[in-house]
Amino acid sequence: PVERLEPVTVWEAEDMGHRSGEKVSDPSATGGSVWRAEPGKAETGHIVFGPYASMPEGRYVVLFRLKRLGDGQGDLVKLDTCVGGGNPITAERRVRTEDLPQGEYRYVLLVTDHPGGAIETRVEWFGKAGVEIDHIALWRVR
């Protein structure tokens, strides 16, 4: 059968939960600002998480809009989706520094089969290079 994507919502990264990093202005970002983590200024770990929004069971496409800052090698971030609270993880993907061009936003896609209930999206940063997270967009697959 033919599937179609229906837009559900867009969450601005700077409006979500954070353990480290900072909100900075960026006129090229959708909301005019982003969440940034840089080596020496932020602690590694989950720098963006949430929103714990209630979603019906179904298949979703989750798009993370990211930008790499500076040089680095190795794993930059791990992106995942889960049921609120972290269990179970329903999709995950590691993004290496060489996967993102420096200074340019790119979308990184995850497809998740959400069991229903609170959905959580997370960005875990490994500190190999700076990163900015603009937003996370959610689309439902019908």
GROMACS .gro file of N, CA and C in nm:
model
  426
    1PRO      N    1   0.083  -0.121   0.000
    1PRO     CA    2   0.000   0.000   0.000
    1PRO      C    3   0.086   0.126   0.000
    2VAL      N    4   0.033   0.230  -0.059
    2VAL     CA    5   0.102   0.358  -0.062
    2VAL      C    6   0.092   0.421   0.076
    3GLU      N    7   0.206   0.469   0.126
    3GLU     CA    8   0.207   0.535   0.256
    3GLU      C    9   0.221   0.685   0.233
    4ARG      N   10   0.171   0.762   0.328
    4ARG     CA   11   0.187   0.907   0.319
    4ARG      C   12   0.230   0.959   0.455
    5LEU      N   13   0.297   1.071   0.452
    5LEU     CA   14   0.344   1.135   0.574
    5LEU      C   15   0.252   1.252   0.608
    6GLU      N   16   0.214   1.258   0.735
    6GLU     CA   17   0.133   1.369   0.783
    6GLU      C   18   0.212   1.443   0.891
    7PRO      N   19   0.230   1.575   0.875
    7PRO     CA   20   0.303   1.648   0.978
    7PRO      C   21   0.227   1.647   1.110
    8VAL      N   22   0.299   1.625   1.220
    8VAL     CA   23   0.237   1.624   1.353
    8VAL      C   24   0.277   1.750   1.429
    9THR      N   25   0.408   1.773   1.445
    9THR     CA   26   0.454   1.889   1.521
    9THR      C   27   0.603   1.911   1.500
   10VAL      N   28   0.648   2.028   1.543
   10VAL     CA   29   0.791   2.061   1.547
   10VAL      C   30   0.822   2.112   1.687
   11TRP      N   31   0.924   2.052   1.749
   11TRP     CA   32   0.969   2.096   1.881
   11TRP      C   33   1.100   2.170   1.866
   12GLU      N   34   1.106   2.294   1.912
   12GLU     CA   35   1.230   2.371   1.910
   12GLU      C   36   1.322   2.316   2.019
   13ALA      N   37   1.445   2.285   1.985
   13ALA     CA   38   1.539   2.223   2.078
   13ALA      C   39   1.562   2.308   2.202
   14GLU      N   40   1.564   2.440   2.184
   14GLU     CA   41   1.591   2.527   2.299
   14GLU      C   42   1.476   2.528   2.400
   15ASP      N   43   1.357   2.479   2.361
   15ASP     CA   44   1.241   2.474   2.450
   15ASP      C   45   1.224   2.339   2.519
   16MET      N   46   1.314   2.246   2.493
   16MET     CA   47   1.304   2.112   2.550
   16MET      C   48   1.390   2.101   2.676
   17GLY      N   49   1.399   1.979   2.734
   17GLY     CA   50   1.482   1.956   2.852
   17GLY      C   51   1.629   1.951   2.816
   18HIS      N   52   1.716   1.992   2.911
   18HIS     CA   53   1.861   1.996   2.888
   18HIS      C   54   1.935   1.963   3.017
   19ARG      N   55   2.048   1.897   3.003
   19ARG     CA   56   2.137   1.874   3.117
   19ARG      C   57   2.263   1.957   3.103
   20SER      N   58   2.292   2.003   2.982
   20SER     CA   59   2.413   2.080   2.958
   20SER      C   60   2.397   2.155   2.826
   21GLY      N   61   2.485   2.249   2.801
   21GLY     CA   62   2.478   2.329   2.680
   21GLY      C   63   2.414   2.464   2.709
   22GLU      N   64   2.387   2.538   2.601
   22GLU     CA   65   2.330   2.671   2.618
   22GLU      C   66   2.247   2.711   2.496
   23LYS      N   67   2.151   2.799   2.521
   23LYS     CA   68   2.070   2.856   2.415
   23LYS      C   69   2.148   2.972   2.354
   24VAL      N   70   2.158   2.972   2.220
   24VAL     CA   71   2.225   3.081   2.149
   24VAL      C   72   2.140   3.126   2.032
   25SER      N   73   2.156   3.251   1.995
   25SER     CA   74   2.084   3.308   1.882
   25SER      C   75   2.142   3.257   1.752
   26ASP      N   76   2.053   3.226   1.657
   26ASP     CA   77   2.094   3.185   1.523
   26ASP      C   78   1.983   3.226   1.427
   27PRO      N   79   2.003   3.333   1.349
   27PRO     CA   80   1.898   3.378   1.258
   27PRO      C   81   1.859   3.276   1.151
   28SER      N   82   1.947   3.177   1.124
   28SER     CA   83   1.914   3.076   1.024
   28SER      C   84   1.835   2.959   1.083
   29ALA      N   85   1.812   2.961   1.214
   29ALA     CA   86   1.734   2.856   1.280
   29ALA      C   87   1.585   2.888   1.268
   30THR      N   88   1.503   2.784   1.275
   30THR     CA   89   1.359   2.804   1.255
   30THR      C   90   1.296   2.895   1.361
   31GLY      N   91   1.342   2.887   1.484
   31GLY     CA   92   1.288   2.972   1.589
   31GLY      C   93   1.377   3.089   1.624
   32GLY      N   94   1.484   3.110   1.549
   32GLY     CA   95   1.575   3.220   1.575
   32GLY      C   96   1.682   3.189   1.677
   33SER      N   97   1.676   3.070   1.739
   33SER     CA   98   1.780   3.028   1.832
   33SER      C   99   1.790   2.876   1.831
   34VAL      N  100   1.900   2.826   1.890
   34VAL     CA  101   1.930   2.682   1.890
   34VAL      C  102   1.985   2.643   2.026
   35TRP      N  103   2.001   2.512   2.047
   35TRP     CA  104   2.070   2.462   2.166
   35TRP      C  105   2.208   2.418   2.123
   36ARG      N  106   2.313   2.470   2.190
   36ARG     CA  107   2.452   2.445   2.151
   36ARG      C  108   2.529   2.376   2.264
   37ALA      N  109   2.615   2.281   2.223
   37ALA     CA  110   2.710   2.218   2.315
   37ALA      C  111   2.847   2.222   2.248
   38GLU      N  112   2.948   2.269   2.322
   38GLU     CA  113   3.083   2.278   2.270
   38GLU      C  114   3.182   2.217   2.369
   39PRO      N  115   3.286   2.151   2.316
   39PRO     CA  116   3.388   2.096   2.405
   39PRO      C  117   3.447   2.206   2.494
   40GLY      N  118   3.466   2.173   2.621
   40GLY     CA  119   3.521   2.269   2.715
   40GLY      C  120   3.418   2.362   2.776
   41LYS      N  121   3.297   2.365   2.721
   41LYS     CA  122   3.192   2.453   2.773
   41LYS      C  123   3.071   2.375   2.823
   42ALA      N  124   3.054   2.254   2.776
   42ALA     CA  125   2.936   2.174   2.813
   42ALA      C  126   2.980   2.035   2.854
   43GLU      N  127   2.899   1.971   2.936
   43GLU     CA  128   2.925   1.833   2.977
   43GLU      C  129   2.863   1.738   2.876
   44THR      N  130   2.931   1.626   2.853
   44THR     CA  131   2.876   1.525   2.763
   44THR      C  132   2.753   1.461   2.827
   45GLY      N  133   2.672   1.398   2.743
   45GLY     CA  134   2.550   1.334   2.790
   45GLY      C  135   2.430   1.385   2.713
   46HIS      N  136   2.312   1.364   2.768
   46HIS     CA  137   2.187   1.405   2.701
   46HIS      C  138   2.171   1.556   2.712
   47ILE      N  139   2.194   1.623   2.599
   47ILE     CA  140   2.186   1.769   2.597
   47ILE      C  141   2.049   1.819   2.556
   48VAL      N  142   1.969   1.736   2.490
   48VAL     CA  143   1.831   1.770   2.455
   48VAL      C  144   1.747   1.645   2.478
   49PHE      N  145   1.631   1.663   2.544
   49PHE     CA  146   1.540   1.549   2.563
   49PHE      C  147   1.399   1.600   2.587
   50GLY      N  148   1.304   1.513   2.559
   50GLY     CA  149   1.163   1.545   2.576
   50GLY      C  150   1.090   1.529   2.445
   51PRO      N  151   0.970   1.574   2.433
   51PRO     CA  152   0.890   1.655   2.523
   51PRO      C  153   0.792   1.576   2.609
   52TYR      N  154   0.792   1.444   2.599
   52TYR     CA  155   0.699   1.358   2.673
   52TYR      C  156   0.554   1.385   2.632
   53ALA      N  157   0.536   1.410   2.503
   53ALA     CA  158   0.403   1.437   2.449
   53ALA      C  159   0.329   1.306   2.425
   54SER      N  160   0.202   1.302   2.457
   54SER     CA  161   0.122   1.182   2.436
   54SER      C  162   0.093   1.164   2.286
   55MET      N  163   0.129   1.048   2.235
   55MET     CA  164   0.107   1.017   2.093
   55MET      C  165   0.041   0.881   2.082
   56PRO      N  166  -0.051   0.867   1.987
   56PRO     CA  167  -0.111   0.735   1.966
   56PRO      C  168  -0.010   0.636   1.909
   57GLU      N  169  -0.039   0.510   1.925
   57GLU     CA  170   0.044   0.405   1.867
   57GLU      C  171   0.054   0.427   1.717
   58GLY      N  172   0.172   0.401   1.662
   58GLY     CA  173   0.188   0.413   1.517
   58GLY      C  174   0.332   0.430   1.477
   59ARG      N  175   0.351   0.436   1.346
   59ARG     CA  176   0.484   0.457   1.288
   59ARG      C  177   0.502   0.607   1.263
   60TYR      N  178   0.620   0.657   1.304
   60TYR     CA  179   0.652   0.798   1.291
   60TYR      C  180   0.790   0.816   1.230
   61VAL      N  181   0.807   0.927   1.158
   61VAL     CA  182   0.937   0.971   1.110
   61VAL      C  183   0.975   1.090   1.198
   62VAL      N  184   1.096   1.085   1.253
   62VAL     CA  185   1.147   1.191   1.339
   62VAL      C  186   1.269   1.250   1.271
   63LEU      N  187   1.267   1.382   1.250
   63LEU     CA  188   1.376   1.451   1.183
   63LEU      C  189   1.445   1.545   1.282
   64PHE      N  190   1.574   1.523   1.304
   64PHE     CA  191   1.654   1.607   1.391
   64PHE      C  192   1.734   1.702   1.302
   65ARG      N  193   1.721   1.833   1.321
   65ARG     CA  194   1.798   1.930   1.242
   65ARG      C  195   1.921   1.973   1.323
   66LEU      N  196   2.040   1.934   1.272
   66LEU     CA  197   2.166   1.950   1.343
   66LEU      C  198   2.269   2.024   1.259
   67LYS      N  199   2.366   2.084   1.330
   67LYS     CA  200   2.481   2.145   1.264
   67LYS      C  201   2.606   2.112   1.346
   68ARG      N  202   2.711   2.067   1.278
   68ARG     CA  203   2.840   2.044   1.346
   68ARG      C  204   2.919   2.173   1.347
   69LEU      N  205   2.985   2.199   1.462
   69LEU     CA  206   3.072   2.315   1.477
   69LEU      C  207   3.214   2.265   1.501
   70GLY      N  208   3.307   2.308   1.422
   70GLY     CA  209   3.447   2.274   1.446
   70GLY      C  210   3.486   2.136   1.398
   71ASP      N  211   3.616   2.108   1.413
   71ASP     CA  212   3.672   1.980   1.371
   71ASP      C  213   3.652   1.875   1.480
   72GLY      N  214   3.664   1.751   1.441
   72GLY     CA  215   3.656   1.641   1.536
   72GLY      C  216   3.647   1.509   1.460
   73GLN      N  217   3.664   1.401   1.533
   73GLN     CA  218   3.653   1.268   1.474
   73GLN      C  219   3.577   1.178   1.569
   74GLY      N  220   3.506   1.083   1.509
   74GLY     CA  221   3.434   0.984   1.589
   74GLY      C  222   3.288   1.019   1.609
   75ASP      N  223   3.226   0.950   1.703
   75ASP     CA  224   3.083   0.969   1.729
   75ASP      C  225   3.058   1.109   1.783
   76LEU      N  226   2.968   1.181   1.718
   76LEU     CA  227   2.931   1.315   1.760
   76LEU      C  228   2.811   1.310   1.855
   77VAL      N  229   2.702   1.245   1.810
   77VAL     CA  230   2.581   1.233   1.890
   77VAL      C  231   2.515   1.098   1.867
   78LYS      N  232   2.434   1.058   1.963
   78LYS     CA  233   2.341   0.947   1.943
   78LYS      C  234   2.202   1.006   1.954
   79LEU      N  235   2.120   0.982   1.852
   79LEU     CA  236   1.982   1.027   1.849
   79LEU      C  237   1.895   0.907   1.879
   80ASP      N  238   1.792   0.926   1.962
   80ASP     CA  239   1.701   0.815   1.983
   80ASP      C  240   1.561   0.865   2.014
   81THR      N  241   1.468   0.771   2.003
   81THR     CA  242   1.330   0.792   2.044
   81THR      C  243   1.297   0.679   2.141
   82CYS      N  244   1.210   0.712   2.236
   82CYS     CA  245   1.173   0.613   2.335
   82CYS      C  246   1.038   0.652   2.394
   83VAL      N  247   0.985   0.564   2.475
   83VAL     CA  248   0.868   0.598   2.553
   83VAL      C  249   0.920   0.683   2.668
   84GLY      N  250   0.846   0.787   2.706
   84GLY     CA  251   0.889   0.881   2.810
   84GLY      C  252   0.952   0.811   2.928
   85GLY      N  253   1.071   0.854   2.966
   85GLY     CA  254   1.145   0.790   3.073
   85GLY      C  255   1.256   0.700   3.023
   86GLY      N  256   1.260   0.674   2.892
   86GLY     CA  257   1.372   0.603   2.833
   86GLY      C  258   1.356   0.456   2.805
   87ASN      N  259   1.241   0.397   2.838
   87ASN     CA  260   1.228   0.253   2.820
   87ASN      C  261   1.088   0.219   2.769
   88PRO      N  262   1.077   0.153   2.655
   88PRO     CA  263   1.185   0.102   2.569
   88PRO      C  264   1.233   0.208   2.470
   89ILE      N  265   1.357   0.191   2.425
   89ILE     CA  266   1.408   0.271   2.313
   89ILE      C  267   1.346   0.212   2.188
   90THR      N  268   1.286   0.298   2.106
   90THR     CA  269   1.213   0.251   1.987
   90THR      C  270   1.290   0.274   1.857
   91ALA      N  271   1.392   0.358   1.859
   91ALA     CA  272   1.479   0.379   1.742
   91ALA      C  273   1.602   0.454   1.790
   92GLU      N  274   1.718   0.427   1.727
   92GLU     CA  275   1.838   0.502   1.761
   92GLU      C  276   1.934   0.504   1.644
   93ARG      N  277   2.018   0.607   1.643
   93ARG     CA  278   2.117   0.621   1.536
   93ARG      C  279   2.234   0.703   1.587
   94ARG      N  280   2.354   0.655   1.563
   94ARG     CA  281   2.475   0.732   1.595
   94ARG      C  282   2.514   0.813   1.472
   95VAL      N  283   2.552   0.938   1.498
   95VAL     CA  284   2.597   1.028   1.392
   95VAL      C  285   2.742   1.063   1.421
   96ARG      N  286   2.827   1.036   1.324
   96ARG     CA  287   2.971   1.064   1.339
   96ARG      C  288   3.000   1.205   1.289
   97THR      N  289   3.110   1.262   1.335
   97THR     CA  290   3.144   1.398   1.293
   97THR      C  291   3.153   1.409   1.141
   98GLU      N  292   3.209   1.305   1.079
   98GLU     CA  293   3.224   1.311   0.933
   98GLU      C  294   3.092   1.295   0.857
   99ASP      N  295   2.983   1.261   0.927
   99ASP     CA  296   2.851   1.252   0.864
   99ASP      C  297   2.787   1.389   0.842
  100LEU      N  298   2.833   1.490   0.915
  100LEU     CA  299   2.775   1.624   0.905
  100LEU      C  300   2.880   1.722   0.856
  101PRO      N  301   2.849   1.798   0.751
  101PRO     CA  302   2.945   1.900   0.709
  101PRO      C  303   2.953   2.010   0.815
  102GLN      N  304   3.069   2.065   0.832
  102GLN     CA  305   3.088   2.170   0.932
  102GLN      C  306   3.012   2.296   0.893
  103GLY      N  307   2.937   2.352   0.986
  103GLY     CA  308   2.870   2.481   0.966
  103GLY      C  309   2.745   2.478   0.882
  104GLU      N  310   2.690   2.360   0.850
  104GLU     CA  311   2.569   2.351   0.767
  104GLU      C  312   2.466   2.263   0.837
  105TYR      N  313   2.342   2.309   0.841
  105TYR     CA  314   2.236   2.227   0.899
  105TYR      C  315   2.205   2.110   0.808
  106ARG      N  316   2.179   1.996   0.871
  106ARG     CA  317   2.135   1.876   0.801
  106ARG      C  318   2.028   1.808   0.884
  107TYR      N  319   1.934   1.743   0.817
  107TYR     CA  320   1.834   1.661   0.885
  107TYR      C  321   1.887   1.518   0.898
  108VAL      N  322   1.869   1.461   1.014
  108VAL     CA  323   1.900   1.320   1.037
  108VAL      C  324   1.768   1.254   1.074
  109LEU      N  325   1.737   1.145   1.005
  109LEU     CA  326   1.606   1.081   1.012
  109LEU      C  327   1.609   0.954   1.097
  110LEU      N  328   1.505   0.937   1.176
  110LEU     CA  329   1.479   0.810   1.246
  110LEU      C  330   1.337   0.769   1.212
  111VAL      N  331   1.313   0.640   1.197
  111VAL     CA  332   1.178   0.586   1.184
  111VAL      C  333   1.151   0.504   1.309
  112THR      N  334   1.040   0.532   1.374
  112THR     CA  335   1.009   0.465   1.500
  112THR      C  336   0.867   0.408   1.499
  113ASP      N  337   0.853   0.292   1.555
  113ASP     CA  338   0.721   0.233   1.579
  113ASP      C  339   0.688   0.260   1.726
  114HIS      N  340   0.612   0.365   1.748
  114HIS     CA  341   0.580   0.409   1.884
  114HIS      C  342   0.464   0.326   1.938
  115PRO      N  343   0.478   0.268   2.060
  115PRO     CA  344   0.372   0.183   2.115
  115PRO      C  345   0.254   0.261   2.173
  116GLY      N  346   0.262   0.392   2.171
  116GLY     CA  347   0.156   0.476   2.229
  116GLY      C  348   0.201   0.529   2.363
  117GLY      N  349   0.146   0.643   2.401
  117GLY     CA  350   0.182   0.707   2.527
  117GLY      C  351   0.281   0.819   2.505
  118ALA      N  352   0.351   0.857   2.611
  118ALA     CA  353   0.444   0.969   2.606
  118ALA      C  354   0.565   0.936   2.519
  119ILE      N  355   0.591   1.021   2.420
  119ILE     CA  356   0.709   1.002   2.334
  119ILE      C  357   0.820   1.095   2.382
  120GLU      N  358   0.940   1.041   2.382
  120GLU     CA  359   1.058   1.119   2.418
  120GLU      C  360   1.159   1.107   2.305
  121THR      N  361   1.220   1.219   2.270
  121THR     CA  362   1.330   1.221   2.173
  121THR      C  363   1.453   1.269   2.250
  122ARG      N  364   1.571   1.216   2.215
  122ARG     CA  365   1.691   1.253   2.290
  122ARG      C  366   1.810   1.272   2.197
  123VAL      N  367   1.896   1.366   2.236
  123VAL     CA  368   2.024   1.388   2.170
  123VAL      C  369   2.131   1.370   2.277
  124GLU      N  370   2.210   1.263   2.262
  124GLU     CA  371   2.321   1.238   2.353
  124GLU      C  372   2.449   1.282   2.283
  125TRP      N  373   2.521   1.375   2.343
  125TRP     CA  374   2.641   1.435   2.284
  125TRP      C  375   2.766   1.373   2.346
  126PHE      N  376   2.865   1.340   2.261
  126PHE     CA  377   2.987   1.275   2.306
  126PHE      C  378   3.107   1.368   2.319
  127GLY      N  379   3.092   1.495   2.283
  127GLY     CA  380   3.197   1.594   2.304
  127GLY      C  381   3.310   1.594   2.203
  128LYS      N  382   3.296   1.525   2.091
  128LYS     CA  383   3.404   1.517   1.991
  128LYS      C  384   3.419   1.645   1.909
  129ALA      N  385   3.309   1.720   1.896
  129ALA     CA  386   3.305   1.848   1.825
  129ALA      C  387   3.180   1.920   1.874
  130GLY      N  388   3.176   2.050   1.850
  130GLY     CA  389   3.057   2.125   1.887
  130GLY      C  390   2.938   2.086   1.800
  131VAL      N  391   2.818   2.106   1.854
  131VAL     CA  392   2.697   2.075   1.780
  131VAL      C  393   2.587   2.173   1.818
  132GLU      N  394   2.503   2.205   1.721
  132GLU     CA  395   2.383   2.284   1.746
  132GLU      C  396   2.262   2.203   1.702
  133ILE      N  397   2.159   2.205   1.784
  133ILE     CA  398   2.034   2.138   1.752
  133ILE      C  399   1.929   2.247   1.735
  134ASP      N  400   1.871   2.253   1.615
  134ASP     CA  401   1.770   2.354   1.585
  134ASP      C  402   1.632   2.308   1.631
  135HIS      N  403   1.585   2.198   1.572
  135HIS     CA  404   1.454   2.148   1.609
  135HIS      C  405   1.442   1.999   1.580
  136ILE      N  406   1.332   1.943   1.628
  136ILE     CA  407   1.298   1.803   1.604
  136ILE      C  408   1.156   1.802   1.549
  137ALA      N  409   1.139   1.748   1.428
  137ALA     CA  410   1.009   1.745   1.363
  137ALA      C  411   0.954   1.603   1.365
  138LEU      N  412   0.824   1.591   1.388
  138LEU     CA  413   0.758   1.461   1.396
  138LEU      C  414   0.652   1.452   1.287
  139TRP      N  415   0.658   1.343   1.211
  139TRP     CA  416   0.562   1.313   1.104
  139TRP      C  417   0.503   1.174   1.129
  140ARG      N  418   0.377   1.158   1.103
  140ARG     CA  419   0.313   1.028   1.119
  140ARG      C  420   0.305   0.960   0.982
  141VAL      N  421   0.337   0.831   0.979
  141VAL     CA  422   0.327   0.752   0.856
  141VAL      C  423   0.189   0.688   0.855
  142ARG      N  424   0.114   0.712   0.751
  142ARG     CA  425  -0.022   0.656   0.738
  142ARG      C  426  -0.024   0.550   0.630
   0.00000   0.00000   0.00000
